[in-house]
Coordinates of C-alpha atoms in Angstrom, one line a residue:
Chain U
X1 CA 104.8 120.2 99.0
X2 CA 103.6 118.2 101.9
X3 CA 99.7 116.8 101.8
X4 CA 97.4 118.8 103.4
X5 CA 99.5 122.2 104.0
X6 CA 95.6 123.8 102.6
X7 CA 97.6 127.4 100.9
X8 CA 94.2 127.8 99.5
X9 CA 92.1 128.4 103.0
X10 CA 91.5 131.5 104.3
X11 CA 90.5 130.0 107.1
X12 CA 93.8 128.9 109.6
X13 CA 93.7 125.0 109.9
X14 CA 94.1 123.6 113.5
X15 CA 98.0 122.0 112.6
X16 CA 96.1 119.0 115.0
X17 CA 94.0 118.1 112.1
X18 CA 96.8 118.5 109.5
X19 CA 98.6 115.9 111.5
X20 CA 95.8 113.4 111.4
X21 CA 94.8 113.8 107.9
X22 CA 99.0 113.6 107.2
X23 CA 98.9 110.2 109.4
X24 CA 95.7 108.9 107.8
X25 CA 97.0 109.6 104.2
X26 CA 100.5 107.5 105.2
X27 CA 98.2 105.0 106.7
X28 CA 96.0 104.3 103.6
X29 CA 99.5 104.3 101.7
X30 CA 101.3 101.4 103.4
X31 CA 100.5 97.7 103.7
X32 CA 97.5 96.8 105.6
X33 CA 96.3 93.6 107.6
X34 CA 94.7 92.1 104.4
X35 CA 95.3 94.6 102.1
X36 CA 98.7 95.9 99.9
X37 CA 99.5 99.2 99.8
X38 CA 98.3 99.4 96.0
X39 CA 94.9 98.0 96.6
X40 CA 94.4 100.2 100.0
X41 CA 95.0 103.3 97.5
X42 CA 92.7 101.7 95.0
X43 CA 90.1 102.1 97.6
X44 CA 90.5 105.7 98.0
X45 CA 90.1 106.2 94.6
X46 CA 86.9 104.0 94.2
X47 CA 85.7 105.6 97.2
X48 CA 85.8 109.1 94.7
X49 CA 84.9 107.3 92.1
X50 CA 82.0 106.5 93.5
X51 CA 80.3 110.1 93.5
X52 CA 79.7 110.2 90.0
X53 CA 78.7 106.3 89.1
X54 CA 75.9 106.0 86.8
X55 CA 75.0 102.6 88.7
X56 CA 75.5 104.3 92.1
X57 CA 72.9 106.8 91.2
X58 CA 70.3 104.7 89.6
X59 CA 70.2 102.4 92.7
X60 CA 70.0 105.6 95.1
X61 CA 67.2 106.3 93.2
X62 CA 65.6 102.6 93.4
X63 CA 62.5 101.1 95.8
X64 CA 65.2 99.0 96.4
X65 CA 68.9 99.2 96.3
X66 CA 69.4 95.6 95.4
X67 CA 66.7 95.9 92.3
X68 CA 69.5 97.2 90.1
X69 CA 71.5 95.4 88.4
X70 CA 74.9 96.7 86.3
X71 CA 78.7 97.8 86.4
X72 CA 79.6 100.6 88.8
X73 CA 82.1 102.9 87.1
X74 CA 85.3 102.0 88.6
X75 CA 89.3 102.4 88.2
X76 CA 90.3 98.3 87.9
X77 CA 92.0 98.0 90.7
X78 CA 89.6 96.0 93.0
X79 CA 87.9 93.0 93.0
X80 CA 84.4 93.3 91.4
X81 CA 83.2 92.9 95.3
X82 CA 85.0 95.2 96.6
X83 CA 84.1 97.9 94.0
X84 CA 80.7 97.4 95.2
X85 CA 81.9 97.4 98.9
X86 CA 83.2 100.8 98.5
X87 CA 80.8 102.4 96.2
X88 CA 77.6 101.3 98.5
X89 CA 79.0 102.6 101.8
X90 CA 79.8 105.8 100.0
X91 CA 76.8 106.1 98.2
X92 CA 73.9 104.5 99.9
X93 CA 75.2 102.8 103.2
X94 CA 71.7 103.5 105.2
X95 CA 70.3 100.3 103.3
X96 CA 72.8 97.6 103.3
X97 CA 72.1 94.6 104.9
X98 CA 73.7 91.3 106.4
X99 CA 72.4 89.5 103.2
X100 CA 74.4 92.0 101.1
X101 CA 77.8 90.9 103.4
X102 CA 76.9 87.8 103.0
X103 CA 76.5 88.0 99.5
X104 CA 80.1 89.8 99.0
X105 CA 81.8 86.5 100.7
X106 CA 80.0 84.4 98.6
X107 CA 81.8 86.2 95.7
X108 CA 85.2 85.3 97.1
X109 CA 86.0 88.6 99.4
X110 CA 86.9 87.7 103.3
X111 CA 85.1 89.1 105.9
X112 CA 88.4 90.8 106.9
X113 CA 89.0 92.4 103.7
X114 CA 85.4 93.9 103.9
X115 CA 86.2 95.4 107.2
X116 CA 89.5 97.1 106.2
X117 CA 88.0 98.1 102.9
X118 CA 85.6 99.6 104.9
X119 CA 88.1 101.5 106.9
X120 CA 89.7 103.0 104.0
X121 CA 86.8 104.6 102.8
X122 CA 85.1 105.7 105.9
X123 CA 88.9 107.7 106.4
X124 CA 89.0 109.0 102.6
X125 CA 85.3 110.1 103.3
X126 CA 85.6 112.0 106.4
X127 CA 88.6 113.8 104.7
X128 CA 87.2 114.6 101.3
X129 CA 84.3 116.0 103.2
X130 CA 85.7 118.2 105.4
X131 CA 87.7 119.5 101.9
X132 CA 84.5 119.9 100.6
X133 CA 82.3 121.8 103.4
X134 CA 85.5 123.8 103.7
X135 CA 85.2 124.5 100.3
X136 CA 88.9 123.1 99.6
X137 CA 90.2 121.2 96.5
X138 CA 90.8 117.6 97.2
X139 CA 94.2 116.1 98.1
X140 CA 95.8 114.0 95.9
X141 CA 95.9 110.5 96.9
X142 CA 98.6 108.9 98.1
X143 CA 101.4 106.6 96.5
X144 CA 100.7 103.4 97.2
X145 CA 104.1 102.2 99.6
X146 CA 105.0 98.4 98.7
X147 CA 105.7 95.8 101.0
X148 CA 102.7 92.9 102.3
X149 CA 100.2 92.6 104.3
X150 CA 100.5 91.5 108.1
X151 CA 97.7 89.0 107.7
X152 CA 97.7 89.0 111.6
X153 CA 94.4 87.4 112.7
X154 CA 92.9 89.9 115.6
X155 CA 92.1 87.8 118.4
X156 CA 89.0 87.7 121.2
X157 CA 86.9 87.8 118.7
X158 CA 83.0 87.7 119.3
X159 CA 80.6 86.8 116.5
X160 CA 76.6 87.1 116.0
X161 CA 76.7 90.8 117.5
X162 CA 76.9 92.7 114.2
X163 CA 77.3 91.8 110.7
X164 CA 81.2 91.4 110.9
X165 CA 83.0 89.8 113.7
X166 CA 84.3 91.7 116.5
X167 CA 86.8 91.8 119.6
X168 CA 85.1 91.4 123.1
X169 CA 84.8 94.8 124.5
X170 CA 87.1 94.0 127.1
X171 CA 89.7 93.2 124.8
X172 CA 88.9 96.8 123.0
X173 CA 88.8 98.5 125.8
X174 CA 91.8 97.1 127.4
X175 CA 93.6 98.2 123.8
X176 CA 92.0 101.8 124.4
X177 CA 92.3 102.4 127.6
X178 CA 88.4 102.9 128.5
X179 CA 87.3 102.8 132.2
X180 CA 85.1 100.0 133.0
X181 CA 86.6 97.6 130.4
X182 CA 83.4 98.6 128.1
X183 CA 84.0 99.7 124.7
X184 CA 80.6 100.8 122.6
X185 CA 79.7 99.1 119.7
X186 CA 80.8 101.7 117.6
X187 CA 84.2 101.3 118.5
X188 CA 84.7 97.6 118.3
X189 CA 82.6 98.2 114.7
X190 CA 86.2 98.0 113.4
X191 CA 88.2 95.7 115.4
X192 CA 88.4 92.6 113.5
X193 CA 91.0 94.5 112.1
X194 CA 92.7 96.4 115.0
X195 CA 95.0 98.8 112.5
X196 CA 91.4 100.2 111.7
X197 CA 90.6 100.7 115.1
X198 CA 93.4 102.9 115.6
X199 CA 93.3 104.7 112.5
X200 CA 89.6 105.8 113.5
X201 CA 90.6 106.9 116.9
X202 CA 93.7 109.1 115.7
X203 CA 91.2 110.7 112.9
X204 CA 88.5 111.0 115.3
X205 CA 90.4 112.7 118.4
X206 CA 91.1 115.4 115.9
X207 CA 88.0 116.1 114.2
X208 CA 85.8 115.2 117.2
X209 CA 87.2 113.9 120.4
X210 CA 89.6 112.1 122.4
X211 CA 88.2 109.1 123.7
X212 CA 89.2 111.0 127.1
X213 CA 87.4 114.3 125.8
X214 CA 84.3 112.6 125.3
X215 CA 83.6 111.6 128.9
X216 CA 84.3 115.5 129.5
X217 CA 81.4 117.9 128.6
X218 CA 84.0 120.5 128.0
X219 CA 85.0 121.6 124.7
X220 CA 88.9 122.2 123.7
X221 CA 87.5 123.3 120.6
X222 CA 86.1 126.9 119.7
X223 CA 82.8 125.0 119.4
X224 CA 81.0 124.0 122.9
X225 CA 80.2 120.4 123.2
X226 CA 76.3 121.2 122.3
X227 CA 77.1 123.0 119.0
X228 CA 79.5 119.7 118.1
X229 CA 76.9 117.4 119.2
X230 CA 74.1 119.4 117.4
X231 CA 76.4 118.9 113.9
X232 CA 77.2 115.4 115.1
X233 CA 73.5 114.8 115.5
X234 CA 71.7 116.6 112.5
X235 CA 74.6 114.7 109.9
X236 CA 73.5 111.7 111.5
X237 CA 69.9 111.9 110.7
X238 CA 70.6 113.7 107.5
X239 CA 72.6 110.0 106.7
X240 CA 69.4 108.5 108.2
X241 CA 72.0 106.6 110.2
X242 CA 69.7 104.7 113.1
X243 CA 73.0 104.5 115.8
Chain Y
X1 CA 75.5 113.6 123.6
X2 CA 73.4 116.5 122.8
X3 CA 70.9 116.1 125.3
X4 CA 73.4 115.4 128.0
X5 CA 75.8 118.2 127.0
X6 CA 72.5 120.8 126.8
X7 CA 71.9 119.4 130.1
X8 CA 75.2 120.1 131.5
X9 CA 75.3 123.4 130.7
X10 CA 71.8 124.0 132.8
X11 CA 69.7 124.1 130.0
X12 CA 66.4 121.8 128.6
X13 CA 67.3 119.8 125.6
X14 CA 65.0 121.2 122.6
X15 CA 66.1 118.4 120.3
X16 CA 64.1 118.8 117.2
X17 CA 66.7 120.8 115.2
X18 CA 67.9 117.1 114.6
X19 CA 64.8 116.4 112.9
X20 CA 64.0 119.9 111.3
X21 CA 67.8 121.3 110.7
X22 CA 68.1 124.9 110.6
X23 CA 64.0 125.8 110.4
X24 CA 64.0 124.5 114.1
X25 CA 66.0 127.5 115.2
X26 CA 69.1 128.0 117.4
X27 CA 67.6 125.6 119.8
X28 CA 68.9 127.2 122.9
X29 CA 72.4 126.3 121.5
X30 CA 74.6 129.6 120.2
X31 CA 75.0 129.6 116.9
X32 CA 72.6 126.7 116.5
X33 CA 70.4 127.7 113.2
X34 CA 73.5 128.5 111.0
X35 CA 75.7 125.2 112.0
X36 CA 73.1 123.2 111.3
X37 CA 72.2 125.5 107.8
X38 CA 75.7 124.6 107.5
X39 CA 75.4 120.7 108.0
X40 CA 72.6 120.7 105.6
X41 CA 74.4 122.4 102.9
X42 CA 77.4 120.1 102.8
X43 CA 75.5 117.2 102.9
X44 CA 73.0 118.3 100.8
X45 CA 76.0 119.1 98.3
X46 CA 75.3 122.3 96.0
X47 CA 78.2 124.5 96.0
X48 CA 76.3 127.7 96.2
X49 CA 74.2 126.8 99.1
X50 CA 77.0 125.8 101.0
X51 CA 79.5 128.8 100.2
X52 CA 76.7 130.8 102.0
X53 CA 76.4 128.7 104.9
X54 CA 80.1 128.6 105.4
X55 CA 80.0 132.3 105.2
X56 CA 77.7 132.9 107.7
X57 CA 78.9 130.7 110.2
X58 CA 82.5 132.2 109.7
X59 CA 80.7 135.8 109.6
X60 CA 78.7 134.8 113.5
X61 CA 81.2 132.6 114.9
X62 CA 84.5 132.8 113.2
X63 CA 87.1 131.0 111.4
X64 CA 88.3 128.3 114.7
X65 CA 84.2 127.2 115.0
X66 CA 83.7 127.1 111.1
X67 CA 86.9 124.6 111.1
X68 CA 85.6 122.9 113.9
X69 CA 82.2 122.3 112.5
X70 CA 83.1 121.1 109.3
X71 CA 85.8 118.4 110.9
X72 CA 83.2 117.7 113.1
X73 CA 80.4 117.6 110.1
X74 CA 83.8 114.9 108.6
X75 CA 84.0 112.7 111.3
X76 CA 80.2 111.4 111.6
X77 CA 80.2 111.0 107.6
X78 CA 82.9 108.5 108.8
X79 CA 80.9 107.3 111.5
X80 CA 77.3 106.4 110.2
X81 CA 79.1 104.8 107.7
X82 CA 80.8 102.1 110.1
X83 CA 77.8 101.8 111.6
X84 CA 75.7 101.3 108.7
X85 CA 78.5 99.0 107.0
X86 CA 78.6 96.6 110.0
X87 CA 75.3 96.2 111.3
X88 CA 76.3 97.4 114.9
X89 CA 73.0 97.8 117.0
X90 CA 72.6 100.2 119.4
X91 CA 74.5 100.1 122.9
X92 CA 71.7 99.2 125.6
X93 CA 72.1 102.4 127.5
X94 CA 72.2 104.4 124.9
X95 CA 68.8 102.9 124.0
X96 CA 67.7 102.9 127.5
X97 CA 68.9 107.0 127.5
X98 CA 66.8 107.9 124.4
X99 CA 63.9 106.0 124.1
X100 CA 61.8 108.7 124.7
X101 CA 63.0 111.6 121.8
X102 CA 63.9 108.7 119.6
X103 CA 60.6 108.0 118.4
X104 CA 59.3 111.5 118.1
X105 CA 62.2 112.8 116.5
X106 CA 61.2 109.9 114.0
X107 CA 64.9 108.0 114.4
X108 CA 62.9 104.1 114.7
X109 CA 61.3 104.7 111.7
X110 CA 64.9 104.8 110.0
X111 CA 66.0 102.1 107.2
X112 CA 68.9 101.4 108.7
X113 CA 67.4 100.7 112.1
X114 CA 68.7 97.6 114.2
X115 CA 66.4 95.7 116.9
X116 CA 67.6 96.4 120.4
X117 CA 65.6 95.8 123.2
X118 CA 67.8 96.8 126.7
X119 CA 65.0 94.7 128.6
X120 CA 61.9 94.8 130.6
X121 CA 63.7 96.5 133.5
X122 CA 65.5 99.2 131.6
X123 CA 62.6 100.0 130.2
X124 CA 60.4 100.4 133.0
X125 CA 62.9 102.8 134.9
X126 CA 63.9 104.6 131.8
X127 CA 62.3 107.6 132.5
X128 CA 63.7 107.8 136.2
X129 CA 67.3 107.0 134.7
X130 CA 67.2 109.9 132.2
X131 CA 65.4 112.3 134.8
X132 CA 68.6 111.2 137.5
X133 CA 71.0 111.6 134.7
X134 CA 69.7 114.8 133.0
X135 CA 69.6 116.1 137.3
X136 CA 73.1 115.0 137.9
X137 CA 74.9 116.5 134.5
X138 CA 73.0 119.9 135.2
X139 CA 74.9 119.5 138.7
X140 CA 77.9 118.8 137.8
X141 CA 78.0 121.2 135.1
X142 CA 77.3 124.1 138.0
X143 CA 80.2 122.8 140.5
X144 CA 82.2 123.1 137.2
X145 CA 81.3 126.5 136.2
X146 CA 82.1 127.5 140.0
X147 CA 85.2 126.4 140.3
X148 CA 86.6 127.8 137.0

């Protein structure tokens, strides 16, 4: 059976979204930039693991996060920085910091590994939680595909903006075909590895909006652009998230 | 987005159902108190909360909006996250655009808040930016409605 064909909804699945989760699955699956196939997967499954980690939830419930010291519950098929990568943006991401990047480097990761972990589990989190607020089962991860990496540097790159080096916005917009040449912050966030980039967009204009939808305040969706914005919003604060 | 979208479809932005979720009310926004009941539940997590929020909002506004709302509700799990996991500050006209509800809706106080400052000018015609831009979305909102 294909991934995603959701037999269990009673609720009819726009065949849009079933296309982008299908694309991000086969994405997470193959080679990355930095990362194989096998260690991309690995990510997804850390990034499930990391609901139920002992250490994850004794540091949630910490002054603060970096008090705690242990081994998160993981599967062994990530570097002991990257574990923690994944498992903090899944569980706790409103209190990293630019010391705790820094500190991941320090223990041997690259910044663009970091990014395209990142990516991975920001994707397999916006999927498992539309499963889960839909009340669906999970999808099976994927098989990891073999083959290497690209390891193809992104170029235009500006640093001391955010924590992670990004393309210029130009350059971003340019890729994205944004008027103006200005792309926010929030879509360069990624773009130190441009795969990334794209994999958000493609995920995004199905579960939110177009990059050309969001310039219009019309809705192609059986939700108005208020009652998207309003979910947008209160999810936001609910992940305290300050952008 | 919300305030501008409220705007656009001739309405004052009531905002505080970001703060308050679903005790604030529908907000002026149809269907407002059970999608954001609904956001709360599946972040929130328990099972049984949330089965009765999804029922609701499929009961009031159907199957197509319940979809919409949870990929939605997906998509800005994603989002905080890339924020949050690579220290972007704020764009400076976003800042610019929601200085005032930002405060009172107690966003600055987050943990994860970045500095920004837009500048002395940006913030001295702030207000007269936000009143032109709240003036001009209402606007065009009407010519759209017209011509549809």
């Amino acid at each position: 059976m294909a991934p995603f064909s959701f037999e269990a909804s009673v609720d009819p699945i726009r065949p849009d979204l079933v296309e982008a989760y299908r694309r991000a699955w086969n994405h997470i699956a193959g080679p990355g930039t930095w990362l194989t196939g096998a260690e991309r997967v690995a990510v997804a499954d850390e990034t499930r693991r990391a609901r139920d980690c002992a250490l994850c939830r004794e540091r949630k419930e910490a002054l603060s996060p970096f008090a705690v010291e242990g081994d998160h519950d993981h599967g062994g098929g990530l570097s002991e920085p990257l574990v923690d990568a994944v498992h903090r943006v899944t569980t706790d991401a409103a209190r990293l910091s630019e010391r705790w990047v820094r500190g991941l480097l320090e223990q041997g990761t690259t910044i663009e590994r970091y990014v395209e972990t990142l990516g991975v589990t920001v994707l397999v989190i916006s999927i498992d939680r539309f499963c889960h607020a839909m009340g669906l089962p999970e999808e099976p991860l994927p098989q990891a595909l073999s083959g290497t990496p690209t390891e193809e540097p992104a170029q235009d790159l500006v640093e001391g903006e955010a924590w992670v080096p990004m393309q210029s916005k130009e350059r971003v917009a340019r890729a994205l075909g944004l008027p103006m040449g200005q792309a926010p912050y929030v879509v360069r966030a990624l773009s130190l590895v441009p795969a990334e980039v794209e994999a958000w967009q493609s995920l995004s204009a199905a579960q939110y909006l177009s990059i050309e939808r969001m310039r219009s305040f019309d809705s192609p969706r059986a939700i108005d652009r208020s009652q998207i914005e309003l979910v947008a919003g209160r999810v936001s604060a609910l992940n305290e998230c300050f952008y | 987005m919300l305030r501008a979208s409220i705007a656009y479809n001739g309405q004052e932005a009531d905002l505080q159902g970001i703060a308050d979720g679903a005790k604030a009310g529908d907000q002026g926004i149809v269907y407002g108190e059970k999608l954001t009941a609904f956001a709360d539940a599946a972040v929130a997590g328990d099972p049984a909360t949330l089965a009765s929020a999804r029922d609701a909002l499929r009961d009031a506004a159907g199957s197509e909006a319940l979809v919409d709302a949870a990929a939605v509700l997906g998509n800005f799990e994603r989002m905080v996250r890339i924020a949050d996991g690579t220290g972007i500050p704020l764009d400076e006209v976003v800042h610019t655009m929601s200085g005032d509800f930002r405060e009172g809706l107690g966003i600055d106080s987050y943990r994860s808040r970045r500095e920004v400052d837009a500048g002395p000018l940006a913030r001295a015609f702030a207000p007269v930016l936000r009143r032109v831009a709240s003036l001009g979305l209402g606007l065009a909102g009407r010519l759209t409605r017209r011509s549809d």
